[in-house]
């Protein structure tokens, strides 16, 4: 084309990135990949195909692992664990550094390979996926050296089974492997069967970096292979990123196994625009929120909430912007959107779009040029959607935005939180007061103010509610790969029996600040006393009381909570004579209450040192309602320790007393009642442990469960799968840091600056 | 492009050289290799100080290249108001087709929007039929918010173009500032229906840089805003780098800087 012709109409030509090095690499491997186990390739198992979703072309054949190969991989990881976990921090750091550096040195090759295997545009793999993957290794290289100073009393967990999704294959691999290795764990990882190739390239990088054989093992396959990993008895930890449905299944299957579990699941993240937002910037933010990676992002800002007064002008701007998005060959450097992962995924998304239309939503797609074949979809807007529409509730995982309106900030928060998910949120307002107020009240693990989809190895990422638990990135992410060593003191040995009484004592449940009889009207005999026989309805009442109370309790200032706990300590000592526990233990319990009172206003959050112009606040927020299953001993000390730690950090507590040693809990209820602990903040249930623990764990308004009895761990973990509440199977020997960690979850708030 | 020289040591010969480059921006062998008419690809205007207008007018006569003069006490705009108005009139009388004025930064910095509006309105009237470009000197405004507010005020007061910088501030044309200005232009167009032009100036030296600005216009405002009646880049060195890239396109090898005739 001559310059004169070019001048007639200004536009974008094609700017393809070359794929020849990837073709050579595939040819070098003869188009077939096996598993990377113990530092060698294992070519075993049935073959499946991995294709380029943009063209449908076959890229490679890949072996699928069955139990034999998974066993082999786990054996390799077990074999490597002792040495790797004992390797000096600096030596682990050197290897992690190499992994990061080699990724950087092969950046373009990896970017092209990822784009081919996944369908995402080269612009994103080149500028986001690959650089961030490298950053995760170099960041965590540092942690392996300074781990001990920040996490005293913690050690590596063991063999980690990791299962990752197809939307960010290399990046998710890095998010999983880097912290695991930094903490001294070994790994068996399964890439998604739709996009396994960058993991294969990573295997070669491990070898080049000098990672000892068996520290990282990569097995390929589909859900069956994943299940083999999840259920493998020699794997101590499962880390999963994927759908909420599969996460729930994994929770059930690992219940009672003693495996540690972290889940990073689905989302339906709100993108909230206030009238005082920079609307043009918000439009650009929205493009990054929902059309980044074709919307195949767990934290995609897929629910647009616009203030009613600006809705029509905002949507007009949005449609104009959507008309400029370029959909096309993923290897074209000037393309905004590539292909979806597969024809099936495209079909699924199309069905949801039709569902949105049939439920009254207005579906709009720009008439942009589209490739004729391949799993492509245009950017899609469904406006006029109600919270009750299917498309407003379900995760679509495609380039589809739904829009709703709100009237006030309070309503925006209410609509934003009106979902089982809680992964991320984006808030747009130039008014700092409004933005921070909304950020504070959103139930989401990450909140981006006037920005969206920002990630860094130095800041934790993970969910609230059914978006999962555990964090990836930052110091909070390391917790997911460390196991607490136990404290020295064993409180479980102690038991207290009722003291002889002059007048008969009526033990009652304590719910909503009242001593009440159990719903059943029955009691059970324990050590010669009649103890209230709680049931499902008592659980319901207690949860209702705790839910209501927790809203106000978390808003109370930390110094106020601190003072109330100090007063509780005071009253414990005052009541010492009448309590079942020996006075020495009461004094120790008072000391314990005092200690948590101290923590109440000292468990500060962090400001993460992320690159770019952001203040990234890691705020520690209470869960809300924590149900605790008492240890068998039922000792006053254990009750005070657990209850006060949860209360100190702003949670309401439902205490299920020990079935066999319930008396100290009833004593504590008396003290709670006179210590200014607001009604409903601490509730007491008694009765048969197993059914009541199950009821508490399944109740969807209970936000977390602590279980101090291993015997009911399985039922607690299994029942928790309903709303995917985190569970803590704890021993009486747990150290303070563990109580602190399980009383809060981290919300990262990204605040950009610049004028 | 507004091919520009705005230096204290400008002389008639220097301006004549510049004008010649404006008339013949692509050397003959290169034009031939690219099969294009060398007179077709020329800067939209040559931009000089008032004292250089006469020389430039003579050189550019009949070429279709517009004659632009910086005015109103460029670059600071701190000469007496009456003098600034007189300066515009003198330049228009001397044949300037376009007048690049500087705004009083103090009005923006103090939030005196009405004063800024009145000032630009007076400049507009003094220009008569000449095109008015208002230079915001964004490097001295401090915030993007002020840049946007100043842009809108100038447009309301009758500016045909808003321009980023004089080239004399410490920080000149930057993309964030450009974004704030072109979005103001878009807002103004959507509200009033008037199309206002945009001129980034200062620090744009490479062809690659100029593409960033072209893409900015294309993406934010659309294709018509990539044409000279609505988009100019104020530059002096840029022309040589563009020629150099054309050289590469034509001959397939990287050209040395000395191969392009200087302006």
Tab-separated table of N, CA and C in Angstrom, chain A residues 70 89 91 120 260 327 407 427 556 637 735:
chain	number	residue	atom	x	y	z
A	70	UNK	N	-0.070	-39.721	39.515
A	70	UNK	CA	-0.245	-38.801	40.647
A	70	UNK	C	0.532	-39.328	41.860
A	89	UNK	N	17.364	-20.292	53.832
A	89	UNK	CA	16.534	-19.295	53.153
A	89	UNK	C	17.216	-18.696	51.944
A	91	UNK	N	19.432	-19.976	50.046
A	91	UNK	CA	19.524	-20.923	48.934
A	91	UNK	C	18.175	-21.090	48.231
A	120	UNK	N	-6.034	-15.435	24.682
A	120	UNK	CA	-6.009	-14.052	25.168
A	120	UNK	C	-5.030	-13.217	24.352
A	260	UNK	N	-4.932	-28.800	55.016
A	260	UNK	CA	-5.176	-27.370	55.009
A	260	UNK	C	-5.721	-27.010	53.624
A	327	UNK	N	-11.740	-6.635	18.287
A	327	UNK	CA	-11.736	-8.061	18.580
A	327	UNK	C	-11.057	-8.754	17.407
A	407	UNK	N	-29.739	4.599	43.947
A	407	UNK	CA	-30.095	5.986	44.258
A	407	UNK	C	-29.102	6.625	45.229
A	427	UNK	N	-14.785	1.085	43.015
A	427	UNK	CA	-15.612	2.225	43.418
A	427	UNK	C	-15.095	3.476	42.731
A	556	UNK	N	-18.105	-0.534	66.932
A	556	UNK	CA	-17.578	0.073	68.160
A	556	UNK	C	-16.083	0.290	67.977
A	637	UNK	N	-10.149	-21.222	81.006
A	637	UNK	CA	-9.057	-20.554	80.301
A	637	UNK	C	-9.238	-20.643	78.783
A	735	UNK	N	-0.992	-20.747	69.286
A	735	UNK	CA	-0.358	-19.513	69.745
A	735	UNK	C	-1.224	-18.293	69.422
